[in-house]
Amino acid sequence: MTALDRTPAAGRAMSPWRDPALPVSDRVEALLAELTLEEKIGQLGSRWIGNDMQEAEPEPDAETLNVAPMQDVFAASGTVPLDEAVRHGLGHLTRVHGSAPVTPAEGAAEVVRLQRAVVDGSRLGIPAIVHEECLTGFTAYGATVYPAAIAWAATFDPDLVERMAAAIGRDMRAVGVHQGLSPVLDVVRDYRWGRVEETMGEDPYLVSMLGAAYVRGLESAGIIATLKHFAGYSASRAARNHGPVPMGRRELMDMMLPSFETAIALGGARSVMNSYSDVDGVPAGADPWLLTEVLRDDWGFTGTVVSDYWSVPFLATMHEVAAGPEEAGVLALSAGIDVELPDTLGFGQHLVERVRRGEVPESLVDRAARRVLTQKVQLGLLDPGWTPEVSGAGAVDLDSPANRALARELAERSIVLLDAGDILPLDRSGRIALVGPAADDPRTFMGCYAFPNHVLPRHPGLGLGIEAPTVLDAFRAEWPDAEIRHERGCDVRGQDRSGFPAAVAAAREADVCVAVVGDLAGLFGNGTSGEGCDAEDLRLPGAQADLLAELAATGTPVVVVVVSGRPYALGEVRDGAAALVQAFMPGEEGGAAIAGVLSGRVQPSGKLPVQIPRSPGGQPGTYLQPPLGSNSHGISNLDPTPLFPFGYGASYTTFEVGDLRISDAEVPTDGEFTVSARVRNTGGLPGEEVVQLYLRDVLAQVTRPVRQLAGFARVRLEPGASADVRFLVHADRTAFTGRDLRRIVEPGAVEVLVGTSATDLPCRGTVSLYGSTRIVGHGRRLSTPVDVRQEGRDAGQV
């Protein structure tokens, strides 16, 4: 009988841990009792076979093309051979599909080969969990590149995000993957941070609702969703990747933790990944308060905590809180990390001797191994007859028509019309000058974890692996009768202005100029957006702002389309633009979506999940500011007022929000009330509006945001039609962390505001909470149910 044959011979008893009729916990305890200490520790490690930096030749002008921080350093230092790594078992296999351009059939075959090595090379033959990245879709060659997460956020559409995540999960499961390292639930605090593109914006509630939806979708396909980066990563000092986070616990608890808590409680996430950063001097990977007290004891999380890549040895080499990788492993295990990724360095067999010497309690090893084995049982890896072979894997289409249709829907809904001016939608004929570095490069549509930007730069000559029409391609299809002239003008990066004269000439001779500018995502300095691609300020990268200024000086109307992963300061750009559009990295279908919005074929309905700054300096911060964080009326000469506020997005039709109704003037601190408003399409075209509810704590024991999103609903209306939007608000939705670091609901006045952005709030009222101050915990209400009733029919609950 081979190690892969899980079916016992006739008359032979089945090991209890292989018996699917037994409860999961019983199977896990039976297996844990059978494992040696060495084998239990083996379950806490991982192996990245694809981490070979020597195979591919980089593009000539590229720097070190790492796909994880300091990957080249760890690759050069050497890792143990596979047969040695699996001798006592293995927890995870790292990025079998996502490390090199392989077909689904080749990747699935490699999974089989590696799983056979894991199973045949260890005593009990326990398979490994296979994990992959999935931040903009499955990060694999030929897989659909969906819009980046910041674009999902611009849709304000949890149902759409859930459908996308389910499609991603089905593709991953079809080729033998078990766990996806997504979603990113970091809340944006500084727009200069390179990984803004991977987030879902600057508001904890928006991130919570979309993040929980993504988790539900991925988990519905049988893929373990991994929440990252827990916690505080996005608030690093000066927006530097991995930088220290100067944040107190109260701000951390109110701004950074709710999205993770919600994705666990309402999404059912089964894994969490720690942040690289330290918060107030304590690295997340060595913080038992964060990884055990909050995550486990307070929230009741029962899944696994996996380390971000090499964050365990980073405790020694970067944070200098451990003397070496072995001591770092002890710190991480004690804090609550269960599995070390992407390779085993700190969780190695040195732990055996430390346990036997009494330096490390064996209960810590058991605790982590129990969590890993629980997931392996849940995934069916220990069932009789399990095989690593996936039926039909060779025929899987990772970029199917259904996927592309979903990517197109997301792209279209994510594009934000900032200012239509008098020129949008564009006429169907005439002379169009299409300029800018993002006009004919589809990689600008894609985030840093999209395979074409993430891995393919190490494999020049392979193209994108998918069809991704450019804006130029889409323009030619959208305006077949127009005369279109394309000039690049300049690159995204660098100061080469040699293309300016041709671009200016094209604009001068055209009826309208469309300038497509923005970002090109990369990793660790090889892009203008992405992991390790932080910005000094918020001016458009390279020479692009100067190109726009010269185009505006021609007198030809210039429509500016910003395709980016972060918001850039557009105050000066707007002054010279006839119209302004923001497209947050819209994915492989982004070209057609942009053309559709500019032509009017697509009614724009995206909303800003981040503010658009006016000036390129450090202002503004996010909209979630206490009174002194906003315009301080002469106290400071710096005005942080944004050019366009959070939640803003225009349309080719118009909407009015009014008729505010609040069910109760007073409610107890454990009660609830309803807030209703009517939204009406007052224009001449069908369209969608996002009705937004904000709350403001009028008086509190600590400073509170001037306003904070508490609910939202996307509503589609025909011309002249209206709908009632009804929010059910529990008093728990006003909870915050008090001076003693306990989460409370205080009595007092709460201002209720309803409108279409953080500043366009025509409906205002007040509710008074009465009674004693309540201490609330994980069981509090985390969401605001919304009911939409349109023209005599119930449009359902959001």
PDB file of C-alpha atoms in Angstrom, residues 368-579:
ATOM      1  CA  ALA A 368       0.108  25.433  16.910  1.00  0.00           C
ATOM      2  CA  ALA A 369       0.152  21.889  15.521  1.00  0.00           C
ATOM      3  CA  ARG A 370      -3.434  21.347  16.637  1.00  0.00           C
ATOM      4  CA  ARG A 371      -4.570  24.389  14.647  1.00  0.00           C
ATOM      5  CA  VAL A 372      -2.699  23.299  11.513  1.00  0.00           C
ATOM      6  CA  LEU A 373      -3.970  19.724  11.711  1.00  0.00           C
ATOM      7  CA  THR A 374      -7.522  20.942  12.260  1.00  0.00           C
ATOM      8  CA  GLN A 375      -7.401  22.711   8.918  1.00  0.00           C
ATOM      9  CA  LYS A 376      -5.902  19.697   7.199  1.00  0.00           C
ATOM     10  CA  VAL A 377      -8.770  17.565   8.491  1.00  0.00           C
ATOM     11  CA  GLN A 378     -11.306  20.201   7.425  1.00  0.00           C
ATOM     12  CA  LEU A 379      -9.769  20.290   3.936  1.00  0.00           C
ATOM     13  CA  GLY A 380     -10.121  16.527   3.579  1.00  0.00           C
ATOM     14  CA  LEU A 381      -6.368  15.960   3.340  1.00  0.00           C
ATOM     15  CA  LEU A 382      -6.505  13.134   5.887  1.00  0.00           C
ATOM     16  CA  ASP A 383      -9.553  11.350   4.506  1.00  0.00           C
ATOM     17  CA  PRO A 384      -9.338   7.829   3.070  1.00  0.00           C
ATOM     18  CA  GLY A 385      -8.732   7.890  -0.658  1.00  0.00           C
ATOM     19  CA  TRP A 386      -7.327  11.409  -0.693  1.00  0.00           C
ATOM     20  CA  THR A 387      -5.128  12.139  -3.678  1.00  0.00           C
ATOM     21  CA  PRO A 388      -3.223  15.245  -4.720  1.00  0.00           C
ATOM     22  CA  GLU A 389      -4.406  14.765  -8.285  1.00  0.00           C
ATOM     23  CA  VAL A 390      -7.214  17.121  -9.290  1.00  0.00           C
ATOM     24  CA  SER A 391      -9.525  15.867 -12.006  1.00  0.00           C
ATOM     25  CA  GLY A 392      -9.584  18.145 -15.046  1.00  0.00           C
ATOM     26  CA  ALA A 393      -6.836  20.483 -13.814  1.00  0.00           C
ATOM     27  CA  GLY A 394      -5.205  20.433 -17.227  1.00  0.00           C
ATOM     28  CA  ALA A 395      -8.343  21.760 -18.867  1.00  0.00           C
ATOM     29  CA  VAL A 396      -8.968  24.638 -16.434  1.00  0.00           C
ATOM     30  CA  ASP A 397      -9.354  28.023 -18.106  1.00  0.00           C
ATOM     31  CA  LEU A 398      -8.040  30.509 -15.571  1.00  0.00           C
ATOM     32  CA  ASP A 399      -9.207  33.449 -17.705  1.00  0.00           C
ATOM     33  CA  SER A 400     -12.630  32.210 -18.735  1.00  0.00           C
ATOM     34  CA  PRO A 401     -15.272  34.359 -20.439  1.00  0.00           C
ATOM     35  CA  ALA A 402     -17.223  34.356 -17.176  1.00  0.00           C
ATOM     36  CA  ASN A 403     -14.180  35.642 -15.304  1.00  0.00           C
ATOM     37  CA  ARG A 404     -13.611  38.356 -17.875  1.00  0.00           C
ATOM     38  CA  ALA A 405     -17.242  39.457 -17.704  1.00  0.00           C
ATOM     39  CA  LEU A 406     -16.906  39.758 -13.920  1.00  0.00           C
ATOM     40  CA  ALA A 407     -13.636  41.666 -14.278  1.00  0.00           C
ATOM     41  CA  ARG A 408     -15.330  44.027 -16.733  1.00  0.00           C
ATOM     42  CA  GLU A 409     -18.277  44.626 -14.384  1.00  0.00           C
ATOM     43  CA  LEU A 410     -15.909  45.444 -11.527  1.00  0.00           C
ATOM     44  CA  ALA A 411     -13.836  47.758 -13.710  1.00  0.00           C
ATOM     45  CA  GLU A 412     -16.865  49.652 -14.991  1.00  0.00           C
ATOM     46  CA  ARG A 413     -18.344  50.111 -11.521  1.00  0.00           C
ATOM     47  CA  SER A 414     -15.041  51.206 -10.020  1.00  0.00           C
ATOM     48  CA  ILE A 415     -14.235  54.158 -12.272  1.00  0.00           C
ATOM     49  CA  VAL A 416     -14.878  57.472 -10.543  1.00  0.00           C
ATOM     50  CA  LEU A 417     -16.002  60.487 -12.539  1.00  0.00           C
ATOM     51  CA  LEU A 418     -14.497  63.434 -10.690  1.00  0.00           C
ATOM     52  CA  ASP A 419     -15.533  66.219 -13.032  1.00  0.00           C
ATOM     53  CA  ALA A 420     -17.336  65.811 -16.365  1.00  0.00           C
ATOM     54  CA  GLY A 421     -16.922  69.474 -17.246  1.00  0.00           C
ATOM     55  CA  ASP A 422     -18.765  70.426 -20.413  1.00  0.00           C
ATOM     56  CA  ILE A 423     -17.064  67.815 -22.558  1.00  0.00           C
ATOM     57  CA  LEU A 424     -17.996  64.363 -21.235  1.00  0.00           C
ATOM     58  CA  PRO A 425     -19.364  62.169 -22.633  1.00  0.00           C
ATOM     59  CA  LEU A 426     -17.175  62.618 -25.707  1.00  0.00           C
ATOM     60  CA  ASP A 427     -18.604  63.041 -29.181  1.00  0.00           C
ATOM     61  CA  ARG A 428     -18.655  60.021 -31.471  1.00  0.00           C
ATOM     62  CA  SER A 429     -16.541  61.603 -34.181  1.00  0.00           C
ATOM     63  CA  GLY A 430     -13.801  64.170 -34.698  1.00  0.00           C
ATOM     64  CA  ARG A 431     -10.087  64.211 -33.972  1.00  0.00           C
ATOM     65  CA  ILE A 432      -8.868  62.708 -30.709  1.00  0.00           C
ATOM     66  CA  ALA A 433      -5.312  62.950 -29.436  1.00  0.00           C
ATOM     67  CA  LEU A 434      -4.685  60.085 -27.033  1.00  0.00           C
ATOM     68  CA  VAL A 435      -1.509  60.685 -25.042  1.00  0.00           C
ATOM     69  CA  GLY A 436       0.204  59.611 -21.870  1.00  0.00           C
ATOM     70  CA  PRO A 437       2.196  56.587 -20.687  1.00  0.00           C
ATOM     71  CA  ALA A 438      -0.877  54.672 -19.508  1.00  0.00           C
ATOM     72  CA  ALA A 439      -2.707  54.962 -22.843  1.00  0.00           C
ATOM     73  CA  ASP A 440      -0.972  52.028 -24.513  1.00  0.00           C
ATOM     74  CA  ASP A 441       0.414  49.922 -21.661  1.00  0.00           C
ATOM     75  CA  PRO A 442      -2.047  47.487 -20.043  1.00  0.00           C
ATOM     76  CA  ARG A 443       0.358  46.780 -17.201  1.00  0.00           C
ATOM     77  CA  THR A 444      -0.657  50.158 -15.772  1.00  0.00           C
ATOM     78  CA  PHE A 445      -4.123  48.651 -15.195  1.00  0.00           C
ATOM     79  CA  MET A 446      -2.694  45.962 -12.919  1.00  0.00           C
ATOM     80  CA  GLY A 447      -1.546  45.841  -9.321  1.00  0.00           C
ATOM     81  CA  CYS A 448       1.832  44.688  -8.068  1.00  0.00           C
ATOM     82  CA  TYR A 449       0.481  41.214  -7.223  1.00  0.00           C
ATOM     83  CA  ALA A 450      -0.972  40.689 -10.698  1.00  0.00           C
ATOM     84  CA  PHE A 451       1.171  37.998 -12.313  1.00  0.00           C
ATOM     85  CA  PRO A 452       2.257  40.188 -15.282  1.00  0.00           C
ATOM     86  CA  ASN A 453       3.739  42.753 -12.869  1.00  0.00           C
ATOM     87  CA  HIS A 454       4.647  40.366 -10.068  1.00  0.00           C
ATOM     88  CA  VAL A 455       6.529  37.522 -11.743  1.00  0.00           C
ATOM     89  CA  LEU A 456       6.749  38.066 -15.497  1.00  0.00           C
ATOM     90  CA  PRO A 457       9.378  40.858 -15.302  1.00  0.00           C
ATOM     91  CA  ARG A 458      11.749  38.007 -14.430  1.00  0.00           C
ATOM     92  CA  HIS A 459      10.707  36.214 -17.622  1.00  0.00           C
ATOM     93  CA  PRO A 460      11.001  38.719 -20.474  1.00  0.00           C
ATOM     94  CA  GLY A 461       9.569  37.739 -23.817  1.00  0.00           C
ATOM     95  CA  LEU A 462       6.495  35.911 -22.493  1.00  0.00           C
ATOM     96  CA  GLY A 463       4.118  38.840 -22.824  1.00  0.00           C
ATOM     97  CA  LEU A 464       1.255  39.175 -20.361  1.00  0.00           C
ATOM     98  CA  GLY A 465      -0.158  35.657 -20.565  1.00  0.00           C
ATOM     99  CA  ILE A 466      -3.660  37.134 -20.969  1.00  0.00           C
ATOM    100  CA  GLU A 467      -5.513  39.423 -23.318  1.00  0.00           C
ATOM    101  CA  ALA A 468      -5.547  42.941 -21.921  1.00  0.00           C
ATOM    102  CA  PRO A 469      -6.634  45.546 -24.483  1.00  0.00           C
ATOM    103  CA  THR A 470      -5.104  48.964 -23.933  1.00  0.00           C
ATOM    104  CA  VAL A 471      -6.953  52.253 -23.784  1.00  0.00           C
ATOM    105  CA  LEU A 472      -5.772  52.838 -27.354  1.00  0.00           C
ATOM    106  CA  ASP A 473      -7.260  49.503 -28.453  1.00  0.00           C
ATOM    107  CA  ALA A 474     -10.502  50.352 -26.691  1.00  0.00           C
ATOM    108  CA  PHE A 475     -10.660  53.838 -28.214  1.00  0.00           C
ATOM    109  CA  ARG A 476     -10.372  52.439 -31.705  1.00  0.00           C
ATOM    110  CA  ALA A 477     -13.254  50.088 -30.975  1.00  0.00           C
ATOM    111  CA  GLU A 478     -15.342  52.698 -29.148  1.00  0.00           C
ATOM    112  CA  TRP A 479     -14.882  55.505 -31.729  1.00  0.00           C
ATOM    113  CA  PRO A 480     -14.563  53.749 -35.107  1.00  0.00           C
ATOM    114  CA  ASP A 481     -15.400  56.960 -36.993  1.00  0.00           C
ATOM    115  CA  ALA A 482     -12.989  59.206 -35.098  1.00  0.00           C
ATOM    116  CA  GLU A 483      -9.493  60.135 -36.167  1.00  0.00           C
ATOM    117  CA  ILE A 484      -7.303  58.951 -33.292  1.00  0.00           C
ATOM    118  CA  ARG A 485      -3.648  59.887 -32.961  1.00  0.00           C
ATOM    119  CA  HIS A 486      -1.569  58.355 -30.189  1.00  0.00           C
ATOM    120  CA  GLU A 487       1.579  59.773 -28.649  1.00  0.00           C
ATOM    121  CA  ARG A 488       3.164  58.457 -25.462  1.00  0.00           C
ATOM    122  CA  GLY A 489       4.619  61.778 -24.338  1.00  0.00           C
ATOM    123  CA  CYS A 490       6.723  60.327 -21.524  1.00  0.00           C
ATOM    124  CA  ASP A 491       7.197  57.260 -19.390  1.00  0.00           C
ATOM    125  CA  VAL A 492       5.510  56.732 -16.034  1.00  0.00           C
ATOM    126  CA  ARG A 493       8.903  57.002 -14.338  1.00  0.00           C
ATOM    127  CA  GLY A 494      11.865  59.180 -15.113  1.00  0.00           C
ATOM    128  CA  GLN A 495      12.326  62.690 -16.439  1.00  0.00           C
ATOM    129  CA  ASP A 496      12.713  62.042 -20.181  1.00  0.00           C
ATOM    130  CA  ARG A 497      10.736  64.770 -21.968  1.00  0.00           C
ATOM    131  CA  SER A 498      11.787  63.928 -25.515  1.00  0.00           C
ATOM    132  CA  GLY A 499       8.256  62.813 -26.308  1.00  0.00           C
ATOM    133  CA  PHE A 500       6.657  66.076 -25.223  1.00  0.00           C
ATOM    134  CA  PRO A 501       6.823  67.882 -28.594  1.00  0.00           C
ATOM    135  CA  ALA A 502       5.002  65.113 -30.497  1.00  0.00           C
ATOM    136  CA  ALA A 503       2.340  64.823 -27.781  1.00  0.00           C
ATOM    137  CA  VAL A 504       1.811  68.584 -27.706  1.00  0.00           C
ATOM    138  CA  ALA A 505       1.566  68.709 -31.495  1.00  0.00           C
ATOM    139  CA  ALA A 506      -1.022  65.931 -31.483  1.00  0.00           C
ATOM    140  CA  ALA A 507      -3.069  67.776 -28.860  1.00  0.00           C
ATOM    141  CA  ARG A 508      -2.862  71.085 -30.735  1.00  0.00           C
ATOM    142  CA  GLU A 509      -4.198  69.493 -33.927  1.00  0.00           C
ATOM    143  CA  ALA A 510      -7.045  67.608 -32.212  1.00  0.00           C
ATOM    144  CA  ASP A 511     -10.575  68.541 -31.233  1.00  0.00           C
ATOM    145  CA  VAL A 512      -9.993  66.947 -27.827  1.00  0.00           C
ATOM    146  CA  CYS A 513      -7.009  65.475 -26.041  1.00  0.00           C
ATOM    147  CA  VAL A 514      -7.375  62.526 -23.676  1.00  0.00           C
ATOM    148  CA  ALA A 515      -4.337  62.179 -21.395  1.00  0.00           C
ATOM    149  CA  VAL A 516      -3.999  58.863 -19.571  1.00  0.00           C
ATOM    150  CA  VAL A 517      -1.452  59.115 -16.775  1.00  0.00           C
ATOM    151  CA  GLY A 518      -0.715  57.452 -13.457  1.00  0.00           C
ATOM    152  CA  ASP A 519       1.200  54.480 -12.076  1.00  0.00           C
ATOM    153  CA  LEU A 520       3.041  51.378 -13.158  1.00  0.00           C
ATOM    154  CA  ALA A 521       2.995  48.888 -10.299  1.00  0.00           C
ATOM    155  CA  GLY A 522       6.066  46.978  -9.265  1.00  0.00           C
ATOM    156  CA  LEU A 523       7.877  45.620  -6.245  1.00  0.00           C
ATOM    157  CA  PHE A 524      10.623  47.068  -4.049  1.00  0.00           C
ATOM    158  CA  GLY A 525      11.405  50.143  -6.077  1.00  0.00           C
ATOM    159  CA  ASN A 526      10.644  48.686  -9.505  1.00  0.00           C
ATOM    160  CA  GLY A 527       7.429  50.681  -9.895  1.00  0.00           C
ATOM    161  CA  THR A 528       5.629  53.794  -8.757  1.00  0.00           C
ATOM    162  CA  SER A 529       3.029  51.861  -6.760  1.00  0.00           C
ATOM    163  CA  GLY A 530       3.118  48.542  -4.979  1.00  0.00           C
ATOM    164  CA  GLU A 531       4.984  46.792  -2.185  1.00  0.00           C
ATOM    165  CA  GLY A 532       8.143  48.727  -1.425  1.00  0.00           C
ATOM    166  CA  CYS A 533       7.237  51.471  -3.938  1.00  0.00           C
ATOM    167  CA  ASP A 534       6.467  54.297  -1.554  1.00  0.00           C
ATOM    168  CA  ALA A 535       6.215  57.927  -2.666  1.00  0.00           C
ATOM    169  CA  GLU A 536       8.026  60.969  -1.338  1.00  0.00           C
ATOM    170  CA  ASP A 537       5.007  63.126  -2.088  1.00  0.00           C
ATOM    171  CA  LEU A 538       1.722  62.954  -3.977  1.00  0.00           C
ATOM    172  CA  ARG A 539       2.757  64.610  -7.215  1.00  0.00           C
ATOM    173  CA  LEU A 540       2.155  62.462 -10.289  1.00  0.00           C
ATOM    174  CA  PRO A 541       5.265  60.319 -10.888  1.00  0.00           C
ATOM    175  CA  GLY A 542       8.041  61.299 -13.259  1.00  0.00           C
ATOM    176  CA  ALA A 543       7.388  64.056 -15.792  1.00  0.00           C
ATOM    177  CA  GLN A 544       3.659  63.403 -16.131  1.00  0.00           C
ATOM    178  CA  ALA A 545       2.472  66.554 -14.343  1.00  0.00           C
ATOM    179  CA  ASP A 546       4.674  68.659 -16.620  1.00  0.00           C
ATOM    180  CA  LEU A 547       3.289  66.841 -19.659  1.00  0.00           C
ATOM    181  CA  LEU A 548      -0.260  67.683 -18.561  1.00  0.00           C
ATOM    182  CA  ALA A 549       0.678  71.333 -18.081  1.00  0.00           C
ATOM    183  CA  GLU A 550       2.060  71.552 -21.623  1.00  0.00           C
ATOM    184  CA  LEU A 551      -1.005  69.812 -23.047  1.00  0.00           C
ATOM    185  CA  ALA A 552      -3.311  72.239 -21.229  1.00  0.00           C
ATOM    186  CA  ALA A 553      -1.338  75.185 -22.643  1.00  0.00           C
ATOM    187  CA  THR A 554      -2.310  74.179 -26.207  1.00  0.00           C
ATOM    188  CA  GLY A 555      -5.856  75.424 -25.662  1.00  0.00           C
ATOM    189  CA  THR A 556      -7.297  72.078 -26.762  1.00  0.00           C
ATOM    190  CA  PRO A 557      -9.670  70.641 -24.144  1.00  0.00           C
ATOM    191  CA  VAL A 558      -7.785  67.996 -22.147  1.00  0.00           C
ATOM    192  CA  VAL A 559      -9.619  65.112 -20.485  1.00  0.00           C
ATOM    193  CA  VAL A 560      -7.318  63.713 -17.798  1.00  0.00           C
ATOM    194  CA  VAL A 561      -7.689  60.055 -16.801  1.00  0.00           C
ATOM    195  CA  VAL A 562      -5.588  59.011 -13.805  1.00  0.00           C
ATOM    196  CA  VAL A 563      -4.916  55.274 -13.679  1.00  0.00           C
ATOM    197  CA  SER A 564      -3.243  54.749 -10.326  1.00  0.00           C
ATOM    198  CA  GLY A 565      -2.891  52.695  -7.192  1.00  0.00           C
ATOM    199  CA  ARG A 566      -2.981  55.666  -4.842  1.00  0.00           C
ATOM    200  CA  PRO A 567      -4.682  59.072  -4.942  1.00  0.00           C
ATOM    201  CA  TYR A 568      -2.438  61.788  -6.342  1.00  0.00           C
ATOM    202  CA  ALA A 569      -2.703  65.506  -5.665  1.00  0.00           C
ATOM    203  CA  LEU A 570      -4.665  66.877  -8.609  1.00  0.00           C
ATOM    204  CA  GLY A 571      -5.226  70.513  -7.632  1.00  0.00           C
ATOM    205  CA  GLU A 572      -2.991  71.945 -10.347  1.00  0.00           C
ATOM    206  CA  VAL A 573      -4.073  69.238 -12.797  1.00  0.00           C
ATOM    207  CA  ARG A 574      -7.718  70.109 -12.341  1.00  0.00           C
ATOM    208  CA  ASP A 575      -7.051  73.772 -13.090  1.00  0.00           C
ATOM    209  CA  GLY A 576      -5.970  72.858 -16.627  1.00  0.00           C
ATOM    210  CA  ALA A 577      -8.307  69.935 -17.281  1.00  0.00           C
ATOM    211  CA  ALA A 578     -11.591  70.057 -19.166  1.00  0.00           C
ATOM    212  CA  ALA A 579     -12.650  66.870 -17.344  1.00  0.00           C
TER     213      ALA A 579
END
